[in-house]
XYZ file of C-alpha atoms in Angstrom:
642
model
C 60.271 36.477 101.252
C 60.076 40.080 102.727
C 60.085 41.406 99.140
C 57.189 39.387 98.372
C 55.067 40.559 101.248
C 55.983 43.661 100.530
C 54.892 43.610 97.140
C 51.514 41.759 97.984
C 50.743 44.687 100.889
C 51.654 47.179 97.746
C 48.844 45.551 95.395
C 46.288 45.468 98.162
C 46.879 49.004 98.931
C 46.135 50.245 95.689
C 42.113 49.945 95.046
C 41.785 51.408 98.727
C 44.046 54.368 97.737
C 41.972 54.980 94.834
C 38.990 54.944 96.399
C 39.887 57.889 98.873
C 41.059 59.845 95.833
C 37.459 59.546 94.269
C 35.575 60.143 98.109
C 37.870 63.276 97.868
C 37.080 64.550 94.431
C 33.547 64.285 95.056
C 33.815 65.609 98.753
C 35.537 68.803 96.957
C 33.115 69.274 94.357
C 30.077 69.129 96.828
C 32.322 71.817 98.530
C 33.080 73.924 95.284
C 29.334 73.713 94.854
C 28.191 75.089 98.239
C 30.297 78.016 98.161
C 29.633 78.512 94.862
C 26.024 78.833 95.594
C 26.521 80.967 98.713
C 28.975 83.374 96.772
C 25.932 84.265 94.418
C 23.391 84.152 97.009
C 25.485 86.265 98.979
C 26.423 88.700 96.010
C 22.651 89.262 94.668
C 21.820 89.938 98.512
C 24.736 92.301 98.806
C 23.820 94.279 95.375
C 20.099 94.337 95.798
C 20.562 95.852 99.505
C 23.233 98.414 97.743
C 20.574 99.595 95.034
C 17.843 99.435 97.662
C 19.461 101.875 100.283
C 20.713 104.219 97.361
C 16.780 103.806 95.966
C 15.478 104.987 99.290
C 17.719 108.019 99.558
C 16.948 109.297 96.068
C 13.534 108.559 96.610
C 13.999 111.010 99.595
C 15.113 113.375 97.957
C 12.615 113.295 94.439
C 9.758 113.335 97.485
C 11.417 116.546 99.302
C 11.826 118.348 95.754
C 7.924 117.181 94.818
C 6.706 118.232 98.824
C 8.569 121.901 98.143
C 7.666 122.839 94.857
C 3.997 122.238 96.301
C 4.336 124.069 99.162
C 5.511 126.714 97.402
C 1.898 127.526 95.826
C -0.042 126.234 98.538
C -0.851 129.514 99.975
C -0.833 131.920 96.893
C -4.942 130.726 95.790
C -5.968 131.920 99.394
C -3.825 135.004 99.113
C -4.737 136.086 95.862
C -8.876 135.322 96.701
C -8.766 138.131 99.013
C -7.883 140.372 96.443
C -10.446 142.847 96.293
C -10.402 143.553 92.331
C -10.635 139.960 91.897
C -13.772 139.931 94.551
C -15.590 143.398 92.491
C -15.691 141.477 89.391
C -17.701 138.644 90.688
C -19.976 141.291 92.316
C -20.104 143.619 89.421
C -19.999 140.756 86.515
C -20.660 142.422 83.378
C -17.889 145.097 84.228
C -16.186 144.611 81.257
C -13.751 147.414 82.175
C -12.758 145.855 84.952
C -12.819 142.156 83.563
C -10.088 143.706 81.586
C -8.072 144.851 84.338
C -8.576 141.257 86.411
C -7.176 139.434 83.658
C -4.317 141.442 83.134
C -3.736 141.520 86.719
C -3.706 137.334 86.661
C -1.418 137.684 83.382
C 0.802 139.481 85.132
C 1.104 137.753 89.102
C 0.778 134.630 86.616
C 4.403 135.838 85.249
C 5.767 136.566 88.744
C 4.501 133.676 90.390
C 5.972 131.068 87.322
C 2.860 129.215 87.416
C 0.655 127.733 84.168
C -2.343 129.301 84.454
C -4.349 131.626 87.711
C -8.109 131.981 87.399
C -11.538 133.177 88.590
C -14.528 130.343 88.229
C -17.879 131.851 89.276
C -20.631 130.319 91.391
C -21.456 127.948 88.275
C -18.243 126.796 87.664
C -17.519 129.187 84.729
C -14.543 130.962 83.731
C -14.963 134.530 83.885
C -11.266 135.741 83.912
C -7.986 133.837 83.032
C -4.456 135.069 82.779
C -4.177 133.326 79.397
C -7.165 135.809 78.203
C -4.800 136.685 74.968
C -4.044 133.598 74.156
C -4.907 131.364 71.435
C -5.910 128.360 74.494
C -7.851 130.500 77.075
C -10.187 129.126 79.905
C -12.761 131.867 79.505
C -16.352 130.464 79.391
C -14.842 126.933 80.083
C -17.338 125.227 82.210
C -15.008 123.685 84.977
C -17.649 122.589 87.322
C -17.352 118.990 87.329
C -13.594 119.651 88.281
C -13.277 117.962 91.980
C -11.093 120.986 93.236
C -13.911 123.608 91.408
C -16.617 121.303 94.201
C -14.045 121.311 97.138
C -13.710 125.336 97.111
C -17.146 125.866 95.984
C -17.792 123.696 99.455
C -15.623 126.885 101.757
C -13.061 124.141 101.282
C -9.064 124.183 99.841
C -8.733 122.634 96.563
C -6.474 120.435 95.215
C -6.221 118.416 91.944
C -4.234 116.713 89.625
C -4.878 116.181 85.989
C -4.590 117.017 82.228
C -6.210 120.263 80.748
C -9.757 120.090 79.332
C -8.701 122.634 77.054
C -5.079 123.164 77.141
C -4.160 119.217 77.264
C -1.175 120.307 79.425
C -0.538 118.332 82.974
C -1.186 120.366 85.744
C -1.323 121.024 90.017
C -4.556 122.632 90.829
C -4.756 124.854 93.882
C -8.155 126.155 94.631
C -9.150 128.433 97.387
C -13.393 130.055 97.903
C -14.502 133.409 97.673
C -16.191 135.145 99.822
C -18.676 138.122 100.102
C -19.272 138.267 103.533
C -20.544 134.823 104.478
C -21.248 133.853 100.697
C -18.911 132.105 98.569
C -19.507 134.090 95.363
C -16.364 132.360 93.463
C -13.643 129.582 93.357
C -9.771 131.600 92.176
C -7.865 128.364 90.813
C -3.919 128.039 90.552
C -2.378 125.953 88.027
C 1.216 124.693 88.441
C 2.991 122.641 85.514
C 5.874 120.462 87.377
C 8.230 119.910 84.081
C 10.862 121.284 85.548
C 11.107 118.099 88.105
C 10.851 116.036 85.701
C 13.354 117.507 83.195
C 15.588 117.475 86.650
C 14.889 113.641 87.223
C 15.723 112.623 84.104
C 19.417 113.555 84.720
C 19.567 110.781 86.991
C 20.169 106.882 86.990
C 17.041 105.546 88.062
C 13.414 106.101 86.921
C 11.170 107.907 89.229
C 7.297 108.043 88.484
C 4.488 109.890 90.611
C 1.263 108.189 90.202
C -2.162 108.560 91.518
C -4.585 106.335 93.269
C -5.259 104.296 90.543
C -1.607 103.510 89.579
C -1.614 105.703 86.546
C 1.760 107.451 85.565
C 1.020 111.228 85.940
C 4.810 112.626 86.363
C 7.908 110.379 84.733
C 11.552 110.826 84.426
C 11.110 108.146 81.704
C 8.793 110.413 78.789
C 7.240 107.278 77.097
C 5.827 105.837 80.538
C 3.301 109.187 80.948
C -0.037 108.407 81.304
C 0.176 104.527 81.247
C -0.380 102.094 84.587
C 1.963 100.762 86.871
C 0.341 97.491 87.224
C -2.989 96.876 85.306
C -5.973 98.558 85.561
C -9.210 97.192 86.824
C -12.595 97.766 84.872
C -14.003 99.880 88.133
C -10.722 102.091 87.721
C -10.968 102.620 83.454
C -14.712 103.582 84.312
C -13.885 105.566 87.050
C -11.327 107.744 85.206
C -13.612 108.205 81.937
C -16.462 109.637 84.626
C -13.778 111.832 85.985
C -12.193 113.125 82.880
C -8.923 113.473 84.603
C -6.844 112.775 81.637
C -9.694 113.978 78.861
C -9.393 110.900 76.095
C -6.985 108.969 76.899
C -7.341 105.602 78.165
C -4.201 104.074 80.088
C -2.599 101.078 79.174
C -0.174 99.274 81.472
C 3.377 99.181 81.341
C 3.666 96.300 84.207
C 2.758 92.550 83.739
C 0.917 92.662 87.130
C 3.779 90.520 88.578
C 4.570 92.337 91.794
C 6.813 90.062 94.084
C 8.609 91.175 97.079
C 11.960 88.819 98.653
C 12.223 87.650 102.503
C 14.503 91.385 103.028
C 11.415 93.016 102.486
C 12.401 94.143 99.250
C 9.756 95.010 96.328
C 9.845 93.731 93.006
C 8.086 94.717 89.847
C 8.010 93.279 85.992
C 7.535 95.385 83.051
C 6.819 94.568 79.542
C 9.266 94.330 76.810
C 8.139 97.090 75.440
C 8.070 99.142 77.995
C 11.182 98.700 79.095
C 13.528 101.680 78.057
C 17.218 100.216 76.588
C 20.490 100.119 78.461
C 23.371 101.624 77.101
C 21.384 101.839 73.788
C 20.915 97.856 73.197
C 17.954 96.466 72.343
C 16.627 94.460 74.864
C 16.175 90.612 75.067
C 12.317 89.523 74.514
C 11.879 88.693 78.198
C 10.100 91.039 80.646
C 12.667 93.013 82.641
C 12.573 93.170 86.528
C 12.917 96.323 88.585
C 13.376 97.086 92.592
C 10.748 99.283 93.362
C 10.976 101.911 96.440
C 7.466 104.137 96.964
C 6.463 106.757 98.926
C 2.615 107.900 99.515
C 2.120 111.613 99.825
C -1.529 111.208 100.924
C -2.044 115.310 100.812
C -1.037 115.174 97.618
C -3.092 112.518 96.942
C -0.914 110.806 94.932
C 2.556 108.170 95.381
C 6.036 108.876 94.676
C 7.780 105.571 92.868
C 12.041 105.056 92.554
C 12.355 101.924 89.901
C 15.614 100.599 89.762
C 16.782 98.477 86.854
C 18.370 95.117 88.269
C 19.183 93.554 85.236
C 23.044 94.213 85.521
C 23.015 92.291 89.113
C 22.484 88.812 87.073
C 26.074 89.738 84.770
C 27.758 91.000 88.418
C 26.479 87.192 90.227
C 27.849 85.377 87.025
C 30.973 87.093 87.054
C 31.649 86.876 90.826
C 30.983 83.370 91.132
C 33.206 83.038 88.303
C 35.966 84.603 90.213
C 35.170 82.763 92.985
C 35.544 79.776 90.989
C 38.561 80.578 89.090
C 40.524 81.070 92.749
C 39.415 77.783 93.930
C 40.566 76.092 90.688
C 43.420 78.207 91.174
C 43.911 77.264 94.989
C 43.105 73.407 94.353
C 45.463 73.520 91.521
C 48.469 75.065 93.981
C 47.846 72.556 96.264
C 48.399 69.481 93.830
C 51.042 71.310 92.163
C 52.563 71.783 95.737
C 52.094 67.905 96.232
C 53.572 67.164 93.080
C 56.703 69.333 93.781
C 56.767 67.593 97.141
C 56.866 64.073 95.516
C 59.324 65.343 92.790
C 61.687 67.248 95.389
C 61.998 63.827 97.238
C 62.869 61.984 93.643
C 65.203 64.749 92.995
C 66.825 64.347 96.170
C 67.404 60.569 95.524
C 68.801 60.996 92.183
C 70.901 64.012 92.777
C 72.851 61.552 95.524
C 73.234 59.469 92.291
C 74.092 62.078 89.882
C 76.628 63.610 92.513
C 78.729 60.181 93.059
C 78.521 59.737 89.198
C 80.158 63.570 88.515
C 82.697 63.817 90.951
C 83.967 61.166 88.682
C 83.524 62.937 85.608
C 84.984 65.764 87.573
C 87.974 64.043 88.296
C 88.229 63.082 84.683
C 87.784 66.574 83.416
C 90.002 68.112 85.909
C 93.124 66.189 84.097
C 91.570 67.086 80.839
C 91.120 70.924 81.556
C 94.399 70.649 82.669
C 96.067 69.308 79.491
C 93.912 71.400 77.409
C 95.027 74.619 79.432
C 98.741 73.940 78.772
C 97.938 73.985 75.360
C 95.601 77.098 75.138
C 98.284 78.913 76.808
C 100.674 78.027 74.219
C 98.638 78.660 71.813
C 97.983 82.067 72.909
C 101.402 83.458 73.620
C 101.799 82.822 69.724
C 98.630 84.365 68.663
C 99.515 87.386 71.363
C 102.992 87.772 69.454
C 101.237 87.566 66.041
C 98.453 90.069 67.573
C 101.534 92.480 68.653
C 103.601 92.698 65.105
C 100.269 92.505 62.962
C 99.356 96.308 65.065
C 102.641 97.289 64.631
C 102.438 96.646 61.167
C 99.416 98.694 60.730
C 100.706 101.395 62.243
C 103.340 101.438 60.419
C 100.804 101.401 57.218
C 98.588 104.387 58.815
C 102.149 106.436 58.930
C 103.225 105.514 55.664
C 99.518 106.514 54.423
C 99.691 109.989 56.200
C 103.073 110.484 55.040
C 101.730 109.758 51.574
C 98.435 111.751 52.140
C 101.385 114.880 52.995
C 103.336 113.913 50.076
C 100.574 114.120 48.079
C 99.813 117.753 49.173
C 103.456 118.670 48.711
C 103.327 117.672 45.590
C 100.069 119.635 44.433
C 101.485 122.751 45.246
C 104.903 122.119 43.774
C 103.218 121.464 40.809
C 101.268 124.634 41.572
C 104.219 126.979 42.652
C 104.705 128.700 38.917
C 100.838 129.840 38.833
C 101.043 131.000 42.537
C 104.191 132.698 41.781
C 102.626 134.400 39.555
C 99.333 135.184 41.378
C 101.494 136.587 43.890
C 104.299 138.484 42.292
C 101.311 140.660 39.999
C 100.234 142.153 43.291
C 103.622 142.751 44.401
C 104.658 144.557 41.588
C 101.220 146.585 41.586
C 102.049 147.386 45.574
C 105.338 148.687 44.387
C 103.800 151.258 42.046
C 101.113 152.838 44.339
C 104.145 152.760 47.148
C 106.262 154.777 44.707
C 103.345 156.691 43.178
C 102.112 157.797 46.926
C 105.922 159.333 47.309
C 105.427 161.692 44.867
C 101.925 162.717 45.335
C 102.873 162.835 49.580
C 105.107 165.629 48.221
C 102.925 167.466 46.240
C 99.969 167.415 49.130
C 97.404 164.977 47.053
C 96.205 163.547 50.237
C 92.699 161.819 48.602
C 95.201 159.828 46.215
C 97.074 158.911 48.603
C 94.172 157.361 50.430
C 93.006 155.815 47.183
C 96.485 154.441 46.650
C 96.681 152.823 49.907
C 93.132 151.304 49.944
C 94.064 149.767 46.545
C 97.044 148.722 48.492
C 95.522 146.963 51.161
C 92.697 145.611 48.519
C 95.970 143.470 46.536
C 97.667 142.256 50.397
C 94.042 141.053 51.398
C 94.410 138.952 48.021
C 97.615 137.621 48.256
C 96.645 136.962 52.108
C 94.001 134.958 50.620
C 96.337 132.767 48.423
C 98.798 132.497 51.422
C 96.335 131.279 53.585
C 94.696 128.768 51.352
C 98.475 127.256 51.033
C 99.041 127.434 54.427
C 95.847 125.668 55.313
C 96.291 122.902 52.840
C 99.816 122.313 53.370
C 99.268 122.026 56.887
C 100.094 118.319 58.035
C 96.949 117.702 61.065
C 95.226 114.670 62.129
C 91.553 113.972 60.472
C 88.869 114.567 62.616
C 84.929 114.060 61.292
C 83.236 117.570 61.446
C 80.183 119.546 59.417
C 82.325 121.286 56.456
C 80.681 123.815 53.947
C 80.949 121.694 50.630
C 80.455 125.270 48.799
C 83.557 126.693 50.584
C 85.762 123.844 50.165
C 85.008 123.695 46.112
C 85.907 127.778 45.968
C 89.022 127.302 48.611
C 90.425 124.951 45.870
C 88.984 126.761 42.830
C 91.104 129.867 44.146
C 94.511 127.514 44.394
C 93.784 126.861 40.939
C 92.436 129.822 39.139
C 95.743 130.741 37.985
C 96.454 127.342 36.124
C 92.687 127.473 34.204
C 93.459 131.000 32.819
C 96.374 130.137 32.108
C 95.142 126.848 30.100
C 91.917 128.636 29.419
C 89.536 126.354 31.110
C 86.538 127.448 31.688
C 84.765 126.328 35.534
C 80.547 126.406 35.753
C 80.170 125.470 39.726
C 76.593 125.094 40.875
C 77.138 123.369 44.264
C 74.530 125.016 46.622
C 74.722 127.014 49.541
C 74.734 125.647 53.410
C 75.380 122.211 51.979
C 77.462 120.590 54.922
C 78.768 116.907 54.715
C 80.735 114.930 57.243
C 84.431 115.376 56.562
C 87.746 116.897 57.295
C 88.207 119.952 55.402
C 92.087 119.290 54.924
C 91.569 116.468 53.673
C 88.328 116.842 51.682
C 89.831 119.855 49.793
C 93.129 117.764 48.843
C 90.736 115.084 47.457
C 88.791 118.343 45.540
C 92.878 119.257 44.157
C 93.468 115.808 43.146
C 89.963 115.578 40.672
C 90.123 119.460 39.595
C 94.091 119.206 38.475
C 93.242 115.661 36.734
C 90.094 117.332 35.216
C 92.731 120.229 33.983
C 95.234 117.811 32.820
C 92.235 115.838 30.923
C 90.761 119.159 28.522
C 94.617 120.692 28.414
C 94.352 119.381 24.598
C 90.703 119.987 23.883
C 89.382 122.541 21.620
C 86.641 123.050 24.225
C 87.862 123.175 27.627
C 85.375 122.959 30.090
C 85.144 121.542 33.640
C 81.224 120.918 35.466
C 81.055 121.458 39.354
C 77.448 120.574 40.418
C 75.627 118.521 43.902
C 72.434 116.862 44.669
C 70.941 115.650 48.276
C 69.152 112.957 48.548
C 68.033 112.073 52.148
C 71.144 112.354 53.978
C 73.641 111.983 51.899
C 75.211 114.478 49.414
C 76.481 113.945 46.041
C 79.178 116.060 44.430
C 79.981 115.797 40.891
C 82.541 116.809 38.198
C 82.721 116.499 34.938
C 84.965 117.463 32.219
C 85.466 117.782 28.674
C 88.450 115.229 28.096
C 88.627 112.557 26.147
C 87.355 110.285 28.832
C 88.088 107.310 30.293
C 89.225 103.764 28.494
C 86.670 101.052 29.365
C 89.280 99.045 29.841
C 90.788 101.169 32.562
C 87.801 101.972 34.744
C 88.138 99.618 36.668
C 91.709 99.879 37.963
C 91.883 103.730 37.758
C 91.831 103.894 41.745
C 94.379 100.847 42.644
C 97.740 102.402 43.693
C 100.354 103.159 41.288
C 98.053 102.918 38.084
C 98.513 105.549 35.464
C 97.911 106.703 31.985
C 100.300 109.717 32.336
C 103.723 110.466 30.818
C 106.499 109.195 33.073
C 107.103 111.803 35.672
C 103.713 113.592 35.816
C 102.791 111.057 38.640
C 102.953 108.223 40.589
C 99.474 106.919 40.317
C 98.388 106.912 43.967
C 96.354 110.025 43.811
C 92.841 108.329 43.014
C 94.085 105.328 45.564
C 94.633 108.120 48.112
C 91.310 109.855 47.491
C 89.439 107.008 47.646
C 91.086 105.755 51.530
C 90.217 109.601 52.222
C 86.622 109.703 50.417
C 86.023 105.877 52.724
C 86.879 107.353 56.045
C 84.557 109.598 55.579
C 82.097 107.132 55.154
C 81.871 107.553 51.688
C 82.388 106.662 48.543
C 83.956 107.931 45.143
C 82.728 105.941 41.860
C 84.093 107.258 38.261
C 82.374 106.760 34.666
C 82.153 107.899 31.370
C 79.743 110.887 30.176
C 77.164 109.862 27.585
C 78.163 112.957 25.670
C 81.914 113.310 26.076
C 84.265 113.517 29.084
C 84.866 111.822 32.598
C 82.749 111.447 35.497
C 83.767 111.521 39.002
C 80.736 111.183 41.728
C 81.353 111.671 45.354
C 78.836 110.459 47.936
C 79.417 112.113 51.541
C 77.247 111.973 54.403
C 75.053 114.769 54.617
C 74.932 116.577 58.157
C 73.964 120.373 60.144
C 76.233 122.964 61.669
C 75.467 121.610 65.001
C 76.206 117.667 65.121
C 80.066 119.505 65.067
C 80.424 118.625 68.686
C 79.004 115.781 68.992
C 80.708 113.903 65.841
């Protein structure tokens, strides 16, 4: 009965538990929405306010460098209109001596001062002296008299003026100042200032900074295509105004703006430009739509003109996106944890409840395996106190094998030189005999005071011991019973070491040797051992042309990579196809009982192997046998490390 009710309470809980989780979702996704939308409100606020206050302190700065390079000139039209050359000529005008000497004067204050152009307008507004007089563009004769700063001097007034050239179509400051004879004003001495240099400076920077004058028209810009074109659109009053003027000669401003100027509740100024007026970022082309820029001004009212920092915004859209993004991503992230962490919480409780069951059911297994392990483990250890015996005689056995093998390996070496010891007899008891003689022959000459044959004697002498040391040496070396150890050996030097062991034996047979191993060839081996392998081939090659008409034996290497290849040929009769095979198993050979036991190749091989290389034999195409060695190539100093 309780089950029942239980159950029923269960079924009726269900639909209510559902509905929370739904009010829940939707409660979090209003959530997810608000701060969503207050992340990006909060992040275009943030950038705007950055781009603003960095605006305002460039626009600080452009505005200081402008006010300077003004002030700079201010004062030079009033200095240089007291001049009293300057004042003579417009007394004395058709001096044409000293005309000459005002306009080089003006060329040459005109250098000092850096400016574009200084000169002298007469009561009429006429040029009369210029310090561009030489030039192909010169103001002389220029009527200038409908030139506003030409009517403020003329007026005992300063001057000043912005606008293109009448006649040298180059942008220009105008500083004008009167001149006087006594209480007339006889003349108006001009000062033209060119202000490139700001703007070639501007340009170096990030945002784009325009000066423009009452009308809105671009007269200085970081940004070359926006000269000469409106901020915002012009009105008719202001087209016919600037024609009257002439301010910028022919041309006729068109306006970079759309005439949307909109400004947020921080007080912040916007302003759209067209498409095509908009200059590319990073060098894309930009989208069709007309691009939006913060816009921070400045009036400079003595100037007459405003000072304009536009900063392109069109990045702060991409930083919004990506920061609500974030933002979004963490509280995916963060609602994920916390179901995740629910989810482990509801799993660590089921886990709980069936590791209780899983723990009753293995301590039985336990129990079971215990007496298992147990049995098992009696076994094992039976099993391997008979593999540890076998272990034991099996490395007995192969040491037994290695000493057996070096014993052979010494056997072997033995019996090389026994079968050597007539020819080295020989090689040595030739030099003995020779000693003998210059001894003897030294006697005598001692006696009759020959010292300088003497000394020949004895250096011949000591020429035939340093011989036979040779020999002695070579034996001693190769005889010498030593355990192999890996090292860089001279291949060269090994091939001669044996060739000398044997020289007596091929001039005695008649055999001649061409060697062409090269020099500073070094391969991984023992030298012992390497140059008992080297006595084993040579004497075979020996024994194989001993019958030949032609008796010839090749010595020659190649390297390829790192690995060297040594290889002799001889002029024999070769080897039976039959037997190439089984030429290096032990105890196999084709030569007349008591010449040899047949282990010599087996031995060379096992040598060749431990090494790390390999010995292969074949057949010559031509006539003889060929035995190829292949040794690990390596330098003088891997010694100590192998």
């Amino acid at each position: 009965m309780n089950e029942i009710r239980q159950n029923h309470h269960m079924k009726a809980a269900q639909p209510n538990r559902k509905l929370i989780l739904w009010l829940a979702a939707i409660v979090l996704l209003f959530l997810f929405g608000v701060i969503l939308v207050q992340t990006g409100h909060w992040t275009r606020s943030s950038e705007l306010d950055h781009i603003n206050t960095k605006a305002g302190d460039s626009l600080n700065v452009y505005t200081g460098d402008l006010q300077i390079e003004l002030d700079k000139f201010e004062a030079l039209p009033y200095i240089l209109s007291k001049n009293p050359l300057f004042l003579q000529l417009l007394v004395e005008l058709h001096d044409t001596k000293k005309l000459d000497s005002v306009n080089r004067e003006l060329e040459r204050v005109n250098t000092l001062a850096e400016t574009s152009a200084i000169y002298i307008l007469d009561k009429t507004g006429h040029a009369l002296a210029t310090s561009n007089w030489n030039e192909k563009v010169s103001f002389i004769g220029e009527d200038l008299s409908f030139r506003p700063y030409f009517q403020q001097a003329i007026q005992g007034n300063p001057g000043r003026y912005f606008a293109l050239g009448n006649t040298s179509h180059v942008r220009g400051y105008y500083f004008s100042a009167p001149m006087f004879n006594g209480p007339e004003i006889i003349g108006v001495l001009t000062v033209k200032v060119h202000l490139q240099r700001l703007e070639e400076n501007w340009a170096k920077g990030s945002e784009k900074v325009v000066v423009t004058d009452p009308h809105g028209v671009i007269f200085i810009s970081s940004y070359r295509p926006w000269q000469f074109r409106a901020l915002v659109p012009l009105t008719t009053e202001a087209v016919q105004t600037l024609r009257n003027s002439m301010r910028y000669g022919d041309i006729y401003p068109d306006s970079i703006g759309t005439g949307q100027l909109s400004s947020d509740k921080n007080g912040l100024h916007f302003i759209s430009l067209k498409t095509d007026a908009a200059p590319l970022v990073d060098g894309k082309t930009s989208s069709r739509t007309d691009r939006r820029y913060l816009i921070h001004s400045h009036n400079m009212p003595d100037a007459g003109w405003t000072v304009h920092v536009l900063s392109d915004i069109s990045h702060v859209d991409g930083q919004v996106r990506n920061i609500v993004l974030l933002v979004a991503f963490l509280l995916v992230i963060l609602f994920l944890s916390a179901a995740l962490f629910y989810n482990k919480r509801r799993a660590r409780l089921k886990q709980n409840e069936f590791e209780a069951h899983s723990r009753r059911a293995l301590q039985e297994m336990n129990e079971q395996l215990e007496q298992r392990v147990h049995e098992r483990t009696r076994e094992l250890t039976l099993t391997n106190i008979h593999l540890t015996r076998e272990v034991t005689e099996r490395s007995r056995t192969e040491n037994e094998l290695r000493a057996a093998q070096e014993e052979l390996i010494q056997a072997g070496k033995l019996a090389a030189i026994g079968q050597m010891a007539t020819s080295i007899t020989h090689e040595i008891s030739q030099p003995l005999a020779a000693i003998r003689m210059f001894a003897e022959n030294s006697l005598i000459l001692l006696d009759e005071q020959r010292q300088e044959q003497v000394r020949m004697n004895l250096n011949d002498i000591a020429d035939l011991v340093i011989k036979m040391s040779r020999i002695t040496s070579h034996l001693k070396s190769f005889a010498r019973k030593s355990r192999a150890t890996l090292e860089p050996v001279d291949l060269e030097m090994a091939v001669g070491n044996v060739m000398v062991l044997l020289s007596m034996e091929m001039r005695k047979t008649g055999t001649v040797c061409h060697c062409t191993v090269a020099k500073e060839t070094y391969v991984l081996a023992d030298q012992v051992r390497l140059e008992q392998v080297l006595m084993n081939i040579f004497s075979n090659a020996l024994d194989a042309v001993t019958n030949q008409p032609e008796k010839l034996i090749f010595i020659s290497s190649e390297k390829h990579g790192d690995e060297v290849k040594l290889i002799v040929r001889d002029s024999g009769p070769g080897i039976a196809e039959e037997h190439i095979e089984n030429i290096f198993e032990p105890f196999f050979t084709r030569k007349q009982q008591g010449k040899g036991l047949g282990l010599g190749l087996s031995l060379s091989r096992s040598i060749i192997k431990d090494f790390g290389g390999r010995i292969t034999a074949e057949n010559h195409a031509e006539q003889g046998a060929v035995f190829k060695f292949i040794l690990k190539s390596c330098h003088l100093e891997e010694g100590a490390h192998k």
